[in-house]
């Protein structure tokens, strides 16, 4: 199973409140490339509880007594399972833990299995060989058709860590995080609209240790904040509802995003597929099938409603990971790129894990690229005239790029008459003097700060940060919404004593509940706090 790592520790806070709490910090990386392993799962040994690493492979593990901290079983699709003792980790620094990629050679994997069970290995080998004859497209079709069998159709709930934030220039902004329980009445119900599908918040707040910006957090308006070269579909709902809408596996028969639309109807016709190889979840072979968009996509419901006559030329790259035993979908990654800008417009990453005989959401991460206009505009703050030296003094609001400034950058008229510019001299990082030829001494009538008769034009000047004068600079940013499961409860019906969130109002306005369980859940705040 594709292994991604996260480390975390369980403590019974109600028992140990008198002691100070510390935490372990962990970063999970690939043993070969040393790159972070995103979204690894770490289960506490001999329990069904755990946490999931973030995109950067980071985990925080709170603890009271390190000696009582259970070991972690770390897994990620494509990596060998790893058991880690928290007692061996350093509490004073970030612990880098390496996971080994699974061997690409099928023979090596089977050889290792045969040492334990030759018959099991033979069955796995035969299963892989039989499916080698089947096209990737056909395997995807079987997986989609079995969603209602592989996912739980009975009421259940998942408690996990939710967070919402923006990343601008590799910095986190407006981090909202907390513990949320999602009640699900079953795969045959509408995740968004069914009254029995509810969400309860146990903790949720904006983290004051991270930077804040109202500009990045504001709603899209098409001008000061917008998605470049794309239209936003009106899904409606609050942050968590928007995140849940972008799970095409759970919403297999509902309209979602381009070019998935209705997963059961449009995903296969709109994409072409290729098998990429196998990974293993214990003795369960999982095939990775890559996909991209076809040249001519079929239109989905939203396109038909909007009257779109031609599909936009966007490229998609993705992987869907499917078990060859029961055709359960274990992983789904979908990134859409803008052909013109060659930038990712949005990315959805989803993983499901098996618990007993059914598949349950392990994590979902959705991010979209947006553009905001810089609040700061480079311009002159003040222009005055120096009669004695026959020059204009221009004071800018930021340091000027002195390599790109000369007299051609300025045009001056006095009483609609052109003023001849002799030279330009930069006096300081923000001040420039523009010397003129005042042949008829007409400018001697000017007062130092009276510019009412002067037309002063500045063009083609940049500040040291590359901003063009008078122009608002656009900044690329990414909006993230993520949910990471920590514990799954089968056959769990709605607790009537809970206060549930609206599916429309912002989550920060939602009522909060108190956890009755003494076992705490982990708010896995990002390690990157710049």
XYZ file of C-alpha atoms in Angstrom:
530
model
C 0.000 0.000 0.000
C 1.422 3.311 -0.897
C 3.211 4.275 2.240
C 3.249 7.699 3.508
C 4.271 8.454 6.952
C 3.059 10.292 9.892
C 3.899 9.870 13.473
C 1.686 10.655 16.390
C 1.111 9.562 19.911
C -1.983 8.895 21.974
C -2.294 10.159 25.497
C -5.027 10.177 27.996
C -5.191 13.864 28.766
C -7.874 13.549 31.346
C -5.506 11.480 33.462
C -2.318 13.464 32.960
C -3.462 17.075 32.907
C -1.152 17.899 35.782
C 1.894 17.187 33.631
C 3.292 19.420 30.911
C 2.767 18.213 27.342
C 5.587 17.954 24.833
C 5.642 16.857 21.203
C 7.717 14.927 18.715
C 8.245 16.438 15.272
C 8.714 14.096 12.337
C 9.404 14.424 8.640
C 8.877 11.364 6.434
C 11.031 11.026 3.327
C 11.781 8.578 0.535
C 14.944 6.623 1.389
C 16.224 6.923 -2.196
C 15.267 10.440 -3.287
C 15.140 12.045 0.189
C 11.951 13.803 -0.974
C 8.988 14.098 1.454
C 6.372 11.351 1.301
C 2.992 13.041 1.268
C 0.000 11.700 3.206
C 1.572 8.641 4.817
C -0.639 6.819 7.318
C 0.611 6.108 10.854
C -1.502 3.786 12.979
C -0.828 3.284 16.665
C 0.193 -0.317 17.064
C -2.632 -2.726 17.918
C -5.276 0.005 17.486
C -7.437 1.305 14.631
C -6.445 4.890 15.402
C -3.809 6.957 13.766
C -2.850 10.111 11.926
C -1.831 11.070 8.404
C 1.198 13.066 7.330
C 0.655 16.311 5.443
C 1.892 17.170 1.952
C 5.403 17.838 3.299
C 5.512 14.523 5.159
C 5.273 16.351 8.481
C 3.812 15.104 11.753
C 3.503 16.435 15.284
C 3.138 13.898 18.095
C 2.007 15.252 21.453
C 3.025 13.239 24.494
C 3.213 13.373 28.280
C 5.485 10.405 28.965
C 7.531 9.145 26.034
C 7.917 5.736 27.679
C 4.165 5.146 27.460
C 3.888 6.161 23.830
C 2.802 3.285 21.560
C 4.815 2.296 18.502
C 3.681 3.481 15.093
C 2.948 1.347 12.037
C 3.627 3.594 9.053
C 2.268 2.748 5.612
C 2.064 4.356 2.184
C 1.179 2.949 -1.223
C 4.389 2.004 -3.002
C 6.509 1.765 0.165
C 7.434 -1.004 2.579
C 5.565 -0.870 5.911
C 7.620 0.527 8.758
C 7.335 0.157 12.526
C 8.777 3.015 14.566
C 9.296 3.235 18.305
C 8.578 6.753 19.518
C 10.946 6.160 22.447
C 13.863 6.184 19.983
C 13.018 9.618 18.579
C 14.598 12.936 19.574
C 12.269 15.409 21.267
C 14.572 18.380 20.594
C 14.706 18.290 16.788
C 12.785 17.221 13.695
C 13.170 13.472 13.248
C 13.703 12.448 9.615
C 12.338 8.955 8.987
C 13.078 7.180 5.724
C 10.747 4.726 4.012
C 11.956 2.209 1.448
C 10.163 2.088 -1.920
C 8.781 -1.329 -2.773
C 10.888 -3.299 -5.238
C 9.716 -2.700 -8.802
C 10.539 -6.254 -9.848
C 7.515 -8.510 -9.368
C 9.746 -11.553 -8.904
C 11.457 -9.998 -5.881
C 8.146 -9.211 -4.220
C 6.757 -12.674 -4.825
C 9.965 -14.304 -3.623
C 9.658 -12.511 -0.294
C 6.061 -13.615 0.071
C 6.763 -17.244 -0.770
C 8.949 -17.596 2.274
C 5.780 -17.307 4.369
C 3.185 -18.803 2.132
C 4.006 -20.302 -1.259
C 0.379 -20.900 -2.167
C -0.540 -17.310 -1.351
C 2.329 -16.102 -3.500
C 1.221 -18.318 -6.354
C -2.334 -16.936 -6.143
C -1.090 -13.347 -6.154
C 1.162 -14.048 -9.132
C -1.702 -15.661 -11.050
C -4.002 -12.736 -10.214
C -1.480 -10.267 -11.649
C -0.885 -12.337 -14.772
C -4.625 -12.679 -15.430
C -5.128 -8.915 -15.140
C -2.158 -8.134 -17.398
C -4.390 -9.174 -20.266
C -7.082 -6.671 -19.283
C -6.841 -3.078 -20.513
C -6.472 -0.364 -17.888
C -9.725 1.203 -19.093
C -11.590 -2.048 -18.412
C -10.148 -2.311 -14.885
C -11.283 1.264 -14.184
C -14.738 0.412 -15.450
C -14.938 -2.587 -13.115
C -13.769 -0.453 -10.179
C -16.392 2.234 -10.778
C -19.149 -0.348 -11.112
C -18.146 -1.903 -7.770
C -18.100 1.334 -5.745
C -21.465 0.593 -4.143
C -20.194 -2.864 -3.108
C -16.758 -1.804 -1.866
C -17.829 1.257 0.142
C -19.990 0.993 3.238
C -23.721 1.359 2.593
C -24.497 1.417 6.326
C -24.328 4.419 8.697
C -20.818 5.110 9.956
C -18.661 8.023 11.013
C -15.076 9.237 10.697
C -13.311 11.500 13.185
C -10.371 13.349 11.732
C -8.280 16.470 11.379
C -9.590 19.209 9.095
C -7.679 22.250 7.910
C -8.085 25.131 5.503
C -5.303 27.506 4.450
C -3.594 29.373 1.623
C 0.031 29.063 0.491
C 1.689 32.108 -1.043
C 5.393 32.056 -1.877
C 5.800 28.855 0.184
C 4.265 30.473 3.275
C 1.086 29.430 5.093
C -1.672 32.023 5.568
C -4.986 31.946 7.441
C -4.607 28.429 8.850
C -7.908 27.183 10.266
C -7.721 23.715 11.831
C -9.505 21.387 14.191
C -11.145 18.024 14.848
C -14.318 17.150 12.952
C -16.591 14.106 12.876
C -18.327 13.290 9.600
C -21.441 11.119 9.798
C -22.203 9.204 6.612
C -25.477 7.329 6.121
C -23.912 5.156 3.407
C -22.666 5.199 -0.175
C -26.175 5.117 -1.623
C -27.065 8.484 -0.061
C -26.234 11.969 -1.322
C -23.186 13.085 0.695
C -24.111 16.772 0.519
C -27.901 16.968 0.623
C -29.013 13.928 2.630
C -30.251 15.025 6.087
C -28.552 12.028 7.724
C -25.114 13.061 6.481
C -23.969 15.533 9.106
C -20.775 17.078 10.464
C -19.943 17.841 14.100
C -17.053 20.045 15.193
C -15.120 19.293 18.373
C -12.488 21.980 17.921
C -11.868 24.526 15.178
C -9.986 27.806 15.278
C -7.687 30.059 13.350
C -4.084 29.423 14.363
C -2.584 32.785 15.481
C 0.969 31.494 15.029
C 0.576 31.597 11.250
C 0.369 34.692 9.070
C -3.019 36.216 8.361
C -4.275 38.066 5.281
C -7.853 39.081 4.572
C -6.922 39.530 0.929
C -5.995 35.875 0.464
C -8.966 34.600 2.465
C -11.631 36.728 0.729
C -14.135 35.209 -1.685
C -13.410 35.108 -5.404
C -14.647 38.263 -7.137
C -13.171 37.836 -10.625
C -10.976 40.906 -10.283
C -8.778 41.179 -7.182
C -8.979 37.398 -6.589
C -9.705 34.922 -9.352
C -8.778 31.547 -10.852
C -6.658 32.218 -13.929
C -8.030 30.945 -17.267
C -10.870 29.035 -15.629
C -14.441 29.444 -14.452
C -15.566 28.474 -10.965
C -18.521 26.139 -10.799
C -21.184 27.141 -8.311
C -21.186 24.109 -5.996
C -22.293 26.174 -3.033
C -21.880 25.204 0.588
C -19.209 25.963 3.145
C -15.540 24.934 3.154
C -16.150 21.326 4.176
C -19.021 20.912 1.713
C -16.801 22.175 -1.105
C -14.090 19.697 -0.096
C -16.548 16.789 0.002
C -17.954 17.693 -3.432
C -14.493 17.096 -4.896
C -14.528 13.397 -3.982
C -15.753 11.679 -7.167
C -15.548 8.227 -5.544
C -18.019 9.063 -2.762
C -20.108 11.126 -5.218
C -19.812 8.633 -8.071
C -23.285 9.391 -9.456
C -23.268 13.167 -8.890
C -21.825 16.001 -10.951
C -18.374 17.148 -9.819
C -15.390 18.843 -11.478
C -13.986 18.862 -15.036
C -13.492 16.432 -16.708
C -14.762 13.858 -14.244
C -18.266 15.301 -14.029
C -20.384 12.251 -13.164
C -17.733 9.669 -12.311
C -19.894 6.733 -13.330
C -20.823 8.281 -16.694
C -18.164 10.743 -17.865
C -14.795 9.784 -16.365
C -13.985 6.909 -18.727
C -15.230 8.532 -21.971
C -13.272 11.735 -21.216
C -9.893 10.110 -20.525
C -7.413 7.623 -21.934
C -5.699 5.107 -19.648
C -2.438 3.177 -19.354
C -1.310 0.618 -16.765
C 1.858 1.748 -14.984
C 2.752 -1.173 -12.700
C 1.853 -2.792 -9.390
C 2.312 -2.046 -5.698
C 1.252 -4.159 -2.732
C -0.870 -3.711 0.345
C 0.353 -6.799 2.185
C -0.594 -9.575 -0.293
C -3.129 -7.403 -2.109
C -1.800 -6.373 -5.561
C -2.816 -2.848 -6.552
C -2.395 -1.631 -10.108
C -1.601 2.028 -10.808
C -3.366 3.271 -13.920
C -2.381 6.653 -15.309
C -4.785 8.778 -17.287
C -4.959 11.990 -19.238
C -7.665 13.838 -21.134
C -8.781 12.923 -24.618
C -8.536 15.556 -27.350
C -12.326 15.902 -27.514
C -14.064 15.517 -24.183
C -17.721 14.800 -23.784
C -19.530 17.618 -22.077
C -20.738 17.148 -18.542
C -23.943 18.387 -16.919
C -22.492 21.760 -15.919
C -21.212 22.455 -19.439
C -24.592 21.624 -20.945
C -26.339 23.891 -18.442
C -23.967 26.760 -19.221
C -24.345 26.195 -22.958
C -20.652 25.536 -23.610
C -20.209 24.593 -27.259
C -16.513 23.650 -27.212
C -14.421 21.993 -24.516
C -11.555 24.114 -23.210
C -8.064 22.850 -23.980
C -6.968 21.818 -20.528
C -4.636 18.909 -19.885
C -5.158 16.448 -17.052
C -2.650 14.138 -15.416
C -3.670 11.554 -12.853
C -3.330 8.116 -11.301
C -6.056 5.780 -10.083
C -4.941 2.846 -7.903
C -7.154 -0.247 -7.971
C -7.018 -3.569 -6.121
C -6.936 -6.600 -8.397
C -8.724 -8.713 -5.767
C -12.005 -6.824 -5.511
C -11.441 -3.789 -7.786
C -11.659 -1.418 -4.826
C -10.249 2.047 -5.492
C -7.382 2.721 -3.077
C -6.062 5.984 -4.508
C -7.102 8.764 -6.868
C -4.978 11.721 -7.942
C -6.205 14.305 -10.444
C -4.376 17.443 -11.575
C -5.632 19.808 -14.249
C -3.146 22.033 -16.083
C -3.770 25.141 -18.143
C -2.364 24.577 -21.624
C -1.651 28.273 -22.090
C 0.112 28.927 -18.812
C 1.359 25.369 -18.156
C 0.384 25.781 -14.512
C -1.739 23.449 -12.369
C -5.237 24.844 -11.953
C -6.279 22.380 -9.265
C -5.266 19.067 -7.702
C -7.360 16.451 -5.907
C -5.661 13.627 -3.967
C -7.758 10.920 -2.290
C -6.943 7.654 -0.551
C -9.236 4.921 0.760
C -8.273 2.150 3.185
C -9.946 -1.165 3.895
C -11.351 -1.831 7.351
C -12.652 -5.385 7.607
C -14.628 -5.822 4.359
C -15.303 -2.194 3.337
C -13.326 0.808 2.074
C -13.316 4.080 4.035
C -11.886 7.513 3.330
C -8.324 7.857 4.610
C -7.713 11.400 3.399
C -8.768 13.950 0.830
C -6.708 16.979 -0.173
C -7.980 19.572 -2.618
C -6.141 22.694 -3.723
C -6.711 25.210 -6.472
C -4.452 27.903 -7.843
C -5.755 31.466 -7.716
C -4.404 34.897 -8.473
C -4.655 37.939 -6.226
C -3.637 41.489 -6.988
C -0.884 42.902 -4.832
C -2.186 45.511 -2.379
C 0.967 47.566 -2.912
C 1.199 49.687 -6.087
C 4.542 51.221 -7.016
C 4.175 54.950 -7.724
C 5.501 58.398 -6.906
C 4.581 59.800 -3.497
C 5.470 63.407 -4.153
C 6.786 65.659 -6.947
C 8.289 69.087 -6.160
C 10.157 71.689 -8.200
C 13.601 73.028 -7.226
C 13.828 76.516 -8.828
C 17.454 77.070 -7.924
C 18.688 73.864 -9.608
C 15.951 73.775 -12.271
C 14.899 70.246 -11.566
C 11.928 68.232 -10.397
C 12.417 66.005 -7.370
C 10.415 62.799 -7.514
C 9.982 60.720 -4.352
C 8.790 57.131 -4.917
C 7.106 54.821 -2.400
C 9.668 52.056 -2.934
C 13.285 51.654 -4.015
C 13.747 52.272 -7.732
C 15.524 49.919 -10.127
C 18.263 52.364 -11.119
C 19.360 50.256 -14.077
C 16.116 51.010 -15.854
C 15.751 54.739 -15.406
C 16.630 57.558 -17.833
C 15.122 60.756 -19.176
C 12.919 58.848 -21.646
C 10.953 57.605 -18.648
C 9.594 61.100 -17.988
C 7.418 63.552 -19.917
C 6.621 67.006 -18.538
C 4.278 69.712 -19.767
C 3.713 73.117 -18.227
C 0.534 74.965 -19.205
C 0.205 72.440 -22.036
C 3.684 73.299 -23.299
C 6.394 70.641 -23.531
C 9.259 70.967 -21.056
C 12.664 69.841 -22.330
C 14.331 67.280 -20.075
C 18.099 67.590 -19.867
C 19.078 64.671 -17.644
C 18.004 62.367 -14.822
C 19.956 61.663 -11.678
C 19.108 59.201 -8.913
C 19.814 60.838 -5.566
C 18.863 57.917 -3.303
C 17.085 54.597 -3.505
C 13.697 56.331 -3.614
C 14.499 59.840 -4.909
C 15.163 60.934 -8.483
C 15.974 64.400 -9.841
C 14.780 65.312 -13.320
C 16.781 68.277 -14.664
C 15.162 70.517 -17.305
C 16.046 73.324 -19.705
C 13.927 76.291 -18.632
C 14.965 78.615 -21.470
C 12.312 81.249 -20.909
C 12.308 80.931 -17.132
C 8.578 80.304 -17.243
C 8.855 77.657 -14.514
C 10.257 80.246 -12.149
C 6.630 81.156 -11.493
C 6.090 77.741 -9.866
C 5.931 77.292 -6.160
C 7.880 74.298 -4.840
C 4.863 72.094 -4.264
C 2.303 73.686 -6.613
C 1.906 71.234 -9.482
C -1.556 72.329 -10.629
C -0.264 73.559 -14.006
C 2.161 70.686 -14.467
C 1.469 67.441 -16.286
C 4.068 64.982 -15.070
C 4.096 61.571 -16.774
C 6.233 58.638 -15.640
C 6.403 55.392 -17.612
C 8.410 52.161 -17.973
C 9.975 52.320 -14.511
C 10.262 49.353 -12.137
C 10.977 49.106 -8.456
C 13.608 46.730 -7.105
C 10.942 44.033 -6.680
C 10.065 44.104 -10.377
C 6.772 45.997 -10.103
C 5.891 48.236 -13.043
C 4.882 51.719 -12.017
C 1.139 52.205 -11.457
C 0.394 48.554 -12.139
C -0.984 46.098 -9.608
C 1.169 42.992 -9.622
C -0.545 39.607 -9.665
C 0.497 37.021 -7.104
C -0.082 33.279 -7.597
C -1.423 31.455 -4.541
C -2.968 28.100 -3.624
C -6.117 27.460 -1.599
C -5.985 24.159 0.349
C -8.774 22.248 2.056
C -7.951 18.865 3.602
C -9.422 16.162 5.811
C -7.333 13.376 7.370
C -9.088 10.433 9.030
C -7.957 9.399 12.515
C -10.607 6.890 13.574
C -13.449 5.084 11.784
C -16.628 3.937 13.515
C -18.643 1.262 11.689
C -22.386 0.978 12.233
C -22.495 4.308 14.059
C -25.693 6.266 13.934
C -26.125 9.968 14.583
C -25.719 11.127 18.165
C -28.811 13.242 18.833
C -27.008 15.134 21.613
C -24.503 16.693 19.208
C -24.775 20.151 17.682
C -24.196 19.865 13.942
C -22.806 22.350 11.450
C -24.725 24.018 8.707
C -23.568 22.846 5.289
C -23.699 26.428 4.036
C -22.446 28.781 6.738
C -18.663 29.170 7.280
C -17.235 26.582 9.672
C -15.901 29.193 12.084
C -19.524 30.118 12.851
C -20.484 26.509 13.585
C -21.285 25.297 17.123
C -18.645 23.256 18.919
C -19.071 20.000 20.858
C -17.187 18.337 23.694
C -15.583 14.966 23.052
C -16.845 12.340 25.472
C -13.980 10.018 24.577
C -10.958 10.407 26.840
C -8.623 9.477 23.984
C -7.506 12.685 22.278
C -7.294 13.309 18.577
C -4.350 15.143 17.066
C -4.355 18.585 15.501
C -1.443 17.997 13.137
C -0.379 21.609 12.623
C 2.104 21.993 9.720
C 5.762 21.951 10.731
C 6.456 24.730 8.238
C 5.633 27.867 10.164
C 7.676 30.677 8.637
